Coordinates of C-alpha atoms in Angstrom, one line a residue:
M1 CA 102.3 75.7 119.6
T2 CA 105.2 75.1 121.7
R3 CA 106.4 77.6 123.9
R4 CA 109.4 78.6 121.6
Q5 CA 106.8 79.0 118.7
L6 CA 104.7 81.0 121.0
I7 CA 107.4 83.3 121.7
R8 CA 108.7 83.8 117.7
S9 CA 105.0 84.2 116.7
T10 CA 104.7 86.8 119.3
L11 CA 108.1 88.6 118.6
V12 CA 107.3 88.2 114.6
L13 CA 104.1 90.0 115.1
S14 CA 105.1 92.2 118.0
L15 CA 108.0 93.8 115.8
A16 CA 105.9 94.2 112.8
A17 CA 102.9 96.0 115.3
L18 CA 106.0 97.9 116.9
I19 CA 107.1 99.4 113.4
S20 CA 103.3 99.8 112.4
K21 CA 102.4 101.5 115.6
A22 CA 105.6 103.4 115.4
L23 CA 105.0 104.7 111.8
G24 CA 101.1 105.4 112.9
A25 CA 102.6 107.5 115.5
F26 CA 105.1 108.9 113.5
F27 CA 102.4 110.0 110.8
R28 CA 100.1 111.8 113.3
I29 CA 102.7 113.6 114.7
P30 CA 103.9 115.1 111.3
L31 CA 100.8 115.1 110.3
Q32 CA 99.7 117.7 113.4
N33 CA 103.2 119.4 112.7
I34 CA 102.6 120.2 109.0
A35 CA 98.6 120.4 109.1
G36 CA 98.0 121.0 112.5
D37 CA 95.4 119.9 115.1
E38 CA 92.4 120.6 113.0
V39 CA 93.5 118.1 111.0
L40 CA 94.3 115.9 113.4
G41 CA 91.1 116.6 114.9
L42 CA 88.9 115.4 111.8
F43 CA 91.5 112.5 111.1
N44 CA 90.5 111.2 114.8
M45 CA 87.1 111.8 114.1
V46 CA 86.5 110.0 110.8
Y47 CA 89.0 107.4 111.0
P48 CA 87.3 105.2 113.9
F49 CA 84.2 104.6 111.6
Y50 CA 86.4 103.6 108.4
M51 CA 87.9 101.1 111.0
I52 CA 84.6 99.7 112.5
A53 CA 83.6 99.5 108.7
L54 CA 86.9 97.5 108.6
F55 CA 85.9 95.4 111.3
L56 CA 82.6 94.2 110.0
S57 CA 83.4 93.9 106.4
V58 CA 85.9 91.4 107.3
A59 CA 83.0 90.2 110.0
G60 CA 86.5 88.5 112.3
I61 CA 87.1 86.1 109.4
P62 CA 90.7 86.0 109.6
V63 CA 90.6 84.9 113.3
A64 CA 88.2 82.2 112.8
L65 CA 89.5 81.2 109.6
S66 CA 93.2 80.7 111.3
K67 CA 91.1 79.4 114.4
L68 CA 89.2 76.4 111.9
I69 CA 92.3 75.8 109.9
A70 CA 94.2 74.9 112.8
E71 CA 91.6 72.6 114.1
S72 CA 91.5 71.0 110.9
R73 CA 95.3 70.4 111.0
Q74 CA 95.0 68.9 114.0
N75 CA 92.6 65.8 112.4
K76 CA 94.8 66.2 109.1
D77 CA 92.1 67.2 106.8
S78 CA 93.8 69.5 104.1
E79 CA 90.5 69.0 102.1
Q80 CA 88.6 70.9 104.7
I81 CA 91.4 73.2 105.0
R82 CA 90.9 74.5 101.1
D83 CA 86.9 74.4 101.2
L84 CA 87.4 76.6 104.4
F85 CA 89.3 79.2 102.8
H86 CA 87.2 79.4 99.7
T87 CA 84.2 79.9 101.8
A88 CA 86.0 82.4 103.9
R89 CA 86.9 84.4 101.0
M90 CA 83.3 84.4 99.4
I91 CA 81.9 85.8 102.7
A92 CA 84.5 88.4 102.8
I93 CA 83.4 89.6 99.1
V94 CA 79.7 90.1 100.1
F95 CA 80.6 91.9 103.6
G96 CA 83.0 94.3 101.8
I97 CA 80.8 95.3 99.2
L98 CA 77.7 95.8 101.7
S99 CA 80.5 97.5 104.1
W100 CA 81.5 100.0 101.1
L101 CA 77.7 100.3 100.4
T102 CA 76.8 101.3 103.8
L103 CA 80.0 103.6 104.7
F104 CA 79.6 105.5 101.3
L105 CA 76.0 106.0 101.4
L106 CA 75.9 107.1 104.9
S107 CA 78.6 109.6 104.8
G108 CA 76.5 112.5 105.0
P109 CA 74.6 111.7 107.7
L110 CA 77.7 110.1 109.7
S111 CA 79.5 113.6 109.1
K112 CA 76.7 115.5 110.5
L113 CA 76.1 113.2 113.4
F114 CA 79.5 113.9 115.1
G115 CA 79.3 117.7 114.2
E116 CA 81.3 118.1 111.5
P117 CA 79.5 118.2 107.9
D118 CA 82.9 118.8 105.9
A119 CA 84.1 115.3 107.2
K120 CA 81.9 113.9 104.6
L121 CA 84.4 114.0 101.8
S122 CA 86.8 112.1 104.1
I123 CA 84.7 109.1 104.6
M124 CA 83.7 108.7 100.9
I125 CA 87.3 108.7 99.9
V126 CA 88.3 106.0 102.7
S127 CA 85.1 104.0 102.2
F128 CA 86.4 102.2 98.9
T129 CA 89.6 100.6 100.7
L130 CA 86.5 98.1 101.9
L131 CA 86.3 96.6 98.5
L132 CA 90.0 95.1 99.1
A133 CA 91.0 95.0 102.4
P134 CA 88.6 91.6 103.0
F135 CA 90.6 89.3 100.3
M136 CA 93.5 90.7 102.4
A137 CA 92.2 89.8 105.2
V138 CA 91.3 86.5 104.3
Y139 CA 95.1 85.6 103.1
R140 CA 96.2 86.9 106.3
G141 CA 93.6 84.3 108.0
Y142 CA 95.2 81.4 105.8
Y143 CA 98.7 82.0 107.1
Q144 CA 97.7 82.5 110.5
G145 CA 96.1 79.1 110.7
F146 CA 99.0 77.3 109.8
E147 CA 101.0 79.6 112.6
D148 CA 102.7 81.4 110.2
M149 CA 102.4 84.9 111.0
T150 CA 105.3 86.5 109.1
P151 CA 103.2 86.9 106.2
T152 CA 100.7 89.3 108.5
G153 CA 103.8 90.9 109.4
V154 CA 105.3 91.8 106.6
S155 CA 102.2 93.0 104.8
Q156 CA 101.5 95.1 108.1
V157 CA 104.4 96.9 107.8
L158 CA 104.2 97.6 103.8
E159 CA 100.4 98.8 104.7
Q160 CA 101.5 101.4 107.3
T161 CA 104.8 102.5 105.4
A162 CA 103.0 103.2 101.9
R163 CA 100.0 104.7 103.5
V164 CA 102.1 107.2 106.1
F165 CA 104.6 108.6 103.8
L166 CA 101.9 108.8 100.7
S167 CA 99.6 110.3 103.5
L168 CA 102.2 112.7 104.5
G169 CA 103.3 114.2 101.2
V170 CA 100.0 114.7 99.6
A171 CA 99.1 116.8 103.1
Y172 CA 102.1 118.7 102.7
V173 CA 101.3 119.3 98.8
L174 CA 97.6 120.4 100.2
V175 CA 98.9 122.6 103.1
Q176 CA 101.5 124.5 100.6
M177 CA 98.4 124.9 98.2
N178 CA 96.3 126.3 101.1
A179 CA 93.3 124.2 101.2
G180 CA 91.2 123.8 104.1
Y181 CA 91.6 121.5 106.6
E182 CA 88.6 119.1 105.4
T183 CA 90.5 118.8 101.9
V184 CA 93.7 118.1 103.3
T185 CA 91.8 115.3 105.8
A186 CA 90.6 114.0 102.4
G187 CA 93.9 114.0 101.1
V188 CA 95.5 112.0 103.7
M189 CA 92.5 109.2 103.7
A190 CA 93.5 108.7 100.4
G191 CA 96.7 107.4 101.4
T192 CA 94.8 104.3 103.2
I193 CA 93.6 103.1 99.8
I194 CA 97.3 103.0 98.7
G195 CA 98.5 101.0 101.4
V196 CA 96.2 98.3 100.9
L197 CA 96.7 97.5 97.6
V198 CA 100.6 97.7 98.7
S199 CA 100.1 95.0 101.0
F200 CA 97.2 92.9 98.9
F201 CA 99.7 92.6 96.0
Y202 CA 102.4 91.0 98.4
L203 CA 100.4 88.3 99.7
W204 CA 99.2 87.7 96.1
S205 CA 102.4 87.6 95.1
K206 CA 103.5 85.0 98.0
K207 CA 104.7 81.2 96.3
Q208 CA 103.1 79.5 99.7
A209 CA 99.7 81.6 98.8
P210 CA 96.8 79.3 98.6
D211 CA 94.8 78.6 94.9
F212 CA 93.2 82.2 93.8
S213 CA 91.0 80.6 91.5
I214 CA 87.2 80.3 91.9
R215 CA 86.3 76.7 93.4
R216 CA 83.4 75.5 92.8
L217 CA 81.4 74.2 96.1
P218 CA 78.5 72.5 96.5
F219 CA 75.7 74.8 97.5
K220 CA 74.7 72.6 100.7
K221 CA 78.5 72.7 101.8
L222 CA 79.2 76.1 101.1
R223 CA 76.0 76.9 103.2
H224 CA 77.3 75.1 105.9
Q225 CA 80.4 76.5 106.0
S226 CA 79.3 79.8 105.6
R227 CA 77.1 79.2 109.1
T228 CA 80.0 77.5 110.7
I229 CA 82.3 80.2 110.0
L230 CA 79.9 83.5 110.6
A231 CA 78.9 81.7 114.1
I232 CA 82.6 82.1 115.1
S233 CA 83.6 84.9 113.1
L234 CA 80.5 87.6 114.0
P235 CA 81.1 87.5 117.6
I236 CA 84.6 87.7 117.1
A237 CA 84.5 90.6 114.9
F238 CA 81.9 92.3 117.5
G239 CA 84.4 91.5 120.5
S240 CA 87.5 92.9 118.6
L241 CA 85.7 96.1 118.0
T242 CA 87.4 97.1 121.5
L243 CA 89.0 100.3 120.8
A244 CA 87.8 101.2 117.6
L245 CA 84.1 101.1 119.0
M246 CA 85.7 103.3 122.2
N247 CA 87.4 106.0 119.5
V248 CA 83.4 106.0 117.8
V249 CA 82.3 106.6 121.0
D250 CA 84.4 109.1 121.5
S251 CA 84.0 110.7 118.0
L252 CA 80.1 110.6 118.7
T253 CA 80.0 112.4 122.1
I254 CA 83.4 114.6 122.7
P255 CA 82.6 117.3 119.6
Y256 CA 78.8 116.8 120.1
V257 CA 79.1 118.1 123.5
L258 CA 81.6 120.5 123.1
N259 CA 79.4 122.1 120.3
V260 CA 76.7 122.2 122.8
Q261 CA 78.5 123.9 125.2
G262 CA 79.4 126.7 122.4
K263 CA 83.2 125.8 121.9
E264 CA 83.8 127.1 117.9
D265 CA 87.0 125.0 118.0
A266 CA 85.6 121.7 119.0
T267 CA 87.6 120.2 116.0
Y268 CA 90.6 121.7 117.3
L269 CA 90.1 120.8 120.7
Y270 CA 89.4 117.3 120.1
G271 CA 92.7 117.3 117.9
L272 CA 94.5 117.8 121.3
Y273 CA 92.3 115.1 123.1
G274 CA 93.3 112.8 120.1
R275 CA 97.3 113.3 121.1
G276 CA 97.3 110.8 123.5
I277 CA 96.0 108.4 121.3
V278 CA 99.0 108.6 119.6
L279 CA 101.0 107.4 122.4
V280 CA 98.3 104.9 123.1
Q281 CA 99.1 103.1 120.2
V282 CA 102.8 102.5 121.2
A283 CA 102.0 101.5 124.8
T284 CA 99.7 98.8 123.5
V285 CA 101.3 97.1 120.9
F286 CA 102.3 94.3 122.5
A287 CA 98.7 93.0 123.9
A288 CA 97.1 93.6 120.1
S289 CA 100.3 91.6 118.7
V290 CA 100.1 88.9 121.1
V291 CA 96.3 88.3 120.8
L292 CA 97.0 86.6 117.1
P293 CA 98.9 83.9 117.8
L294 CA 97.0 83.3 121.1
I295 CA 93.7 82.9 120.1
P296 CA 94.6 79.3 117.1
S297 CA 97.0 77.9 119.9
V298 CA 94.3 78.2 122.8
S299 CA 91.6 76.9 120.4
K300 CA 94.2 73.7 119.1
R301 CA 94.5 72.7 122.9
L302 CA 91.2 73.4 123.4
V303 CA 89.7 70.6 120.9
D304 CA 92.8 68.0 122.5
H305 CA 91.3 69.1 126.3
Q306 CA 94.7 70.5 127.0
Y307 CA 93.3 72.6 129.7
D308 CA 96.9 72.5 131.6
K309 CA 98.6 73.9 129.0
I310 CA 95.9 76.4 127.9
S311 CA 96.2 77.7 131.6
K312 CA 100.4 77.8 131.0
T313 CA 99.7 79.8 127.7
I314 CA 97.3 82.4 129.2
R315 CA 99.5 83.0 132.2
K316 CA 102.2 83.4 130.2
A317 CA 100.8 86.3 128.0
L318 CA 99.3 88.1 131.1
T319 CA 102.8 88.2 132.5
Y320 CA 104.6 89.4 129.7
T321 CA 101.7 92.0 129.2
H322 CA 102.4 93.1 132.6
L323 CA 106.2 93.2 132.2
L324 CA 105.4 95.5 128.9
S325 CA 102.6 97.4 129.7
W326 CA 103.1 98.9 133.4
P327 CA 106.5 100.8 132.5
A328 CA 105.4 101.7 128.8
G329 CA 102.4 103.5 130.7
I330 CA 103.8 104.5 133.6
G331 CA 107.1 106.3 131.9
L332 CA 104.9 107.7 129.5
L333 CA 102.8 109.5 132.3
V334 CA 105.8 110.8 134.2
L335 CA 107.4 112.5 130.8
S336 CA 103.8 113.6 129.2
V337 CA 104.6 117.4 129.7
P338 CA 108.2 116.9 127.6
L339 CA 106.7 114.7 124.9
N340 CA 103.8 116.9 124.3
I341 CA 106.4 119.5 123.9
A342 CA 108.9 117.4 121.8
L343 CA 106.2 115.9 119.5
F344 CA 103.7 118.6 119.3
T345 CA 105.1 121.7 119.4
N346 CA 103.7 123.0 122.8
S347 CA 102.2 122.1 126.1
E348 CA 98.6 122.1 125.8
Q349 CA 96.7 119.8 127.6
S350 CA 99.1 117.7 128.7
G351 CA 97.1 116.6 132.0
V352 CA 94.8 114.9 129.3
L353 CA 97.3 113.2 127.8
A354 CA 98.7 112.1 131.5
V355 CA 95.5 110.6 132.1
I356 CA 94.9 108.9 128.6
V357 CA 98.4 107.1 128.6
I358 CA 98.1 105.9 131.9
S359 CA 94.8 104.5 130.6
S360 CA 96.7 102.4 127.8
I361 CA 97.7 99.5 130.6
F362 CA 94.6 98.8 131.1
M363 CA 93.7 99.3 127.4
S364 CA 96.5 96.6 127.1
F365 CA 94.9 94.2 129.1
S366 CA 91.5 94.8 128.1
I367 CA 92.7 93.6 124.7
L368 CA 94.6 90.7 125.6
G369 CA 91.4 89.5 127.5
T370 CA 88.9 89.6 125.0
G371 CA 91.4 87.6 122.5
I372 CA 91.7 85.2 125.4
L373 CA 87.9 84.6 126.1
Q374 CA 87.5 84.5 122.2
G375 CA 90.3 81.6 122.4
L376 CA 88.2 79.7 125.0
G377 CA 85.0 79.9 123.1
K378 CA 83.2 82.5 124.4
P379 CA 83.3 85.4 121.8
W380 CA 79.6 86.0 122.9
I381 CA 80.2 87.0 126.1
A382 CA 83.5 88.7 125.0
S383 CA 81.2 90.7 122.5
I384 CA 78.8 91.6 125.4
I385 CA 81.4 93.0 127.6
V386 CA 82.7 95.1 125.1
F387 CA 79.1 96.7 123.8
G388 CA 78.1 97.0 127.5
A389 CA 81.6 99.0 127.9
A390 CA 80.5 101.3 125.3
L391 CA 77.3 102.1 126.3
L392 CA 78.9 102.8 129.7
K393 CA 81.3 105.0 128.2
T394 CA 78.5 107.0 126.3
G395 CA 77.4 108.0 129.7
L396 CA 80.7 108.9 131.2
N397 CA 82.3 110.8 128.1
I398 CA 79.0 113.1 128.0
I399 CA 78.8 113.3 132.1
G400 CA 83.0 114.0 131.8
V401 CA 83.1 116.3 129.3
Y402 CA 79.9 118.7 130.5
S403 CA 82.1 118.3 133.8
I404 CA 85.1 119.4 133.0
G405 CA 85.6 119.4 129.7
L406 CA 88.5 117.0 127.8
L407 CA 89.6 116.3 131.4
G408 CA 86.5 114.3 131.7
A409 CA 86.6 112.2 128.7
A410 CA 90.3 111.5 129.5
L411 CA 89.1 109.9 133.2
A412 CA 86.0 108.4 131.5
T413 CA 88.4 106.2 129.5
L414 CA 90.8 105.1 132.5
V415 CA 88.0 104.1 134.6
L416 CA 86.0 102.3 131.6
F417 CA 89.0 100.2 130.6
M418 CA 89.9 98.9 134.2
L419 CA 86.0 98.0 134.6
L420 CA 86.5 96.2 131.5
H421 CA 90.0 94.8 132.4
V422 CA 88.1 93.4 135.4
A423 CA 85.0 91.8 133.9
N424 CA 87.1 89.9 131.6
R425 CA 89.4 88.7 134.2
I426 CA 86.5 86.9 136.3
V427 CA 85.1 85.9 133.3
I428 CA 88.7 84.0 132.5
Q429 CA 88.9 83.0 135.7
R430 CA 85.5 81.3 136.0
T431 CA 86.2 79.4 133.1
I432 CA 90.0 78.5 133.5
T433 CA 92.1 78.5 136.2
V434 CA 94.9 80.6 135.8
P435 CA 97.6 80.7 138.8
S436 CA 99.6 83.5 139.2
T437 CA 103.4 83.5 139.2
G438 CA 103.5 87.4 141.1
D439 CA 105.4 88.5 138.6
G440 CA 102.8 90.9 137.8
W441 CA 103.0 92.9 141.3
K442 CA 106.6 92.9 140.6
A443 CA 106.6 94.7 137.1
V444 CA 104.7 96.9 139.3
I445 CA 106.6 97.8 141.8
S446 CA 109.5 98.3 139.1
S447 CA 107.5 100.5 137.0
I448 CA 106.7 102.8 139.8
M449 CA 110.7 103.0 141.0
M450 CA 111.5 103.6 137.7
G451 CA 108.7 106.1 137.2
A452 CA 110.0 108.0 140.2
L453 CA 113.8 108.0 139.0
I454 CA 113.5 109.9 135.4
G455 CA 110.4 112.2 136.7
L456 CA 111.4 113.5 139.8
P457 CA 114.1 115.8 138.2
L458 CA 111.3 117.3 136.6
L459 CA 110.1 118.9 140.3
W460 CA 112.6 121.2 140.2
V461 CA 112.4 122.8 136.3
N462 CA 109.5 124.3 135.1
V463 CA 109.3 122.4 132.2
Y464 CA 106.5 124.4 130.8
E465 CA 109.3 126.8 129.6
W466 CA 111.5 124.3 127.5
S467 CA 112.1 124.1 124.3
R468 CA 111.1 121.5 121.7
L469 CA 114.8 120.5 121.3
E470 CA 115.2 120.6 125.5
S471 CA 112.0 118.1 125.8
M472 CA 113.3 115.5 123.2
L473 CA 116.8 115.1 125.0
Y474 CA 115.4 115.0 128.2
S475 CA 112.7 112.6 127.1
T476 CA 115.1 110.4 125.0
G477 CA 117.4 109.9 127.3
A478 CA 114.8 109.4 130.5
I479 CA 113.5 106.6 128.1
F480 CA 116.6 104.8 127.4
I481 CA 117.6 105.0 131.7
G482 CA 114.2 103.7 132.5
A483 CA 114.8 101.0 130.3
V484 CA 117.9 100.0 131.8
V485 CA 117.1 100.7 135.4
Y486 CA 113.8 98.9 134.6
A487 CA 115.8 95.6 133.4
A488 CA 118.2 95.9 136.2
L489 CA 115.0 95.9 138.7
L490 CA 113.6 92.9 137.2
V491 CA 116.8 91.0 137.6
L492 CA 117.1 92.4 141.4
F493 CA 113.4 91.1 141.9
K494 CA 114.1 87.7 140.4
V495 CA 111.2 87.7 138.1
K496 CA 110.5 84.1 136.9
E497 CA 110.2 84.8 133.3
I498 CA 112.9 86.1 132.7
Q499 CA 115.2 84.0 134.4
P500 CA 115.4 81.4 131.0
Y501 CA 116.7 84.2 128.9
L502 CA 119.3 85.5 131.9
A503 CA 120.4 81.7 132.3
K504 CA 120.9 81.6 128.3
W505 CA 122.9 85.0 128.3
K506 CA 125.4 83.7 131.6
R507 CA 126.1 80.6 129.1
R508 CA 127.2 82.7 126.3

C-alpha cells in the first residue's frame, strides 16, 4: 500500500467510523434524554457482552482473511484467495451458531452476575444478531484484503443508521406506553438485529462480491486452511477485545460494588458513568479506523521484508494519532461540564466524565498499538497484554469504587490505558525501530495551549448554573475556535506531517 493509498483508505474508514461513532453518540444522548439514565445504564451493562460475543463469533476472521488475501495477492494466487474466502465463511458459520447459543443460554446467569436480573430479555434478543453478523464480517474482510475499504465503510454507516433510528423510535413508543426500563432496553436491542440485516444485504448486493455459492473443498485442504486462519484469527480476536473487554469489566465490577455498598440506584449511577463512554467513542474514532488498513499493509510488507517501509508506516500512524487524539481528549476535558449539561441535561458526575474523556487519548494509542502488534505477527503478545490489563482493571475498579465511588472507576480506566499504551510501545520498539519526528510533542503542547484558551473563560463564570442552550452555544463556539487555534499552532510549530498538505494548498 502506497502512502497515498494508506491515507485514502484511512480517510474512507475514518469518515465512515466518524459517522458511525457520531450516530452512536447521537443514539445514546437522545436515548438518555428519552428514557433516562436507568435505560442508558442497563444498555451499557448489556452491550459489552454482545460485543465480546460478536468479536469471538467472527474470531478475528475479517482481519485474518484480509491479511492472508493480501499475502496471496502478493504471490498472485487467485485460487488460494477463493479457497480462503470459502473456508473463512464455513468457520464463521460455526462460530456464529456457537456464540449465539452460548449467549442465549447464559442470558440468565450473566444478568444475575452483574446484579441486574431484568437484563435477561435484552441479552436474549441481541444474541440473535450473532447468527448473521459473521457472514457480514467475512465479506468485509474479503474487501479489506484487496485494500478496498469502501464496502466496509458504507456497510458500517448503513448498519448504524438503521440501528439508531429504529432503536430510538422503539424507545420513544415504549416510554409513551409507560413500559419499564428493562422493557425499553430490550426494545432498543431489537434495533441491532435490523442494523445488521441492512448492512448484510448491502454487501450481498454488490457486483464485486465474491461467489456466494457453496464451494466444495477437499477435507484435508479445508482442515489445513482452517488451522491457518484460526492460528492467526484467534489471537487477533482476543487482542481486538481491548475496549469491549474493559467495558465488560466495568459492567461486572462497578454495579456489583455499588450494590454491595447498598446503593439502590446502582443502574442509574452506572448510567451516569456511561456518559463519558459516549464522548470517548468520538475521541477514539481515528485510532479505530486506521487499524483496519494498517494491518494488511504491514503484513504485506513483512512478507517482503520491507522493514524500513513498515517503520515509516507505523510512524505515520502514530503521528496522526498524536495530532488528532490529544486535541480531542484535552478539548473534551476542559468542556466536560458544559458538554454534560448540553448533552445530558445536567452536570451530575462531571468530574467522572472529565477523567474518562482524558483517558480517551491513551485508549486511542492502545487500540492502535494492539493493531500494530497484530500486523507485525505478534497477536498472541497483544492478547496477553490485553487480558493482563483486564485483570488489573478488575482489581483497580473494585478498590477505586469501594474507596471513592465512580471517580475511582474513572481513575482506574485512565491508569489502565496509560499502562497498556506503554506496554504496547515497549514490545513494538523491541520488534522494529520506529523513529520519532517530534511531532507528537508539538501536538501535546498545541493541545494544552488550545485547551487553556477555550477553558480559562469558564473560571470566571458559574457554568453549573447555565441552561442547556447556554452550554450548547458555548461548547459549539469553543470547539470551532479551538480547532482553528490548534491548526494555526501546528503550522506555527512546523509539524512535518502537515507540510505536504500546506504546500499543495499554497500552490492553489
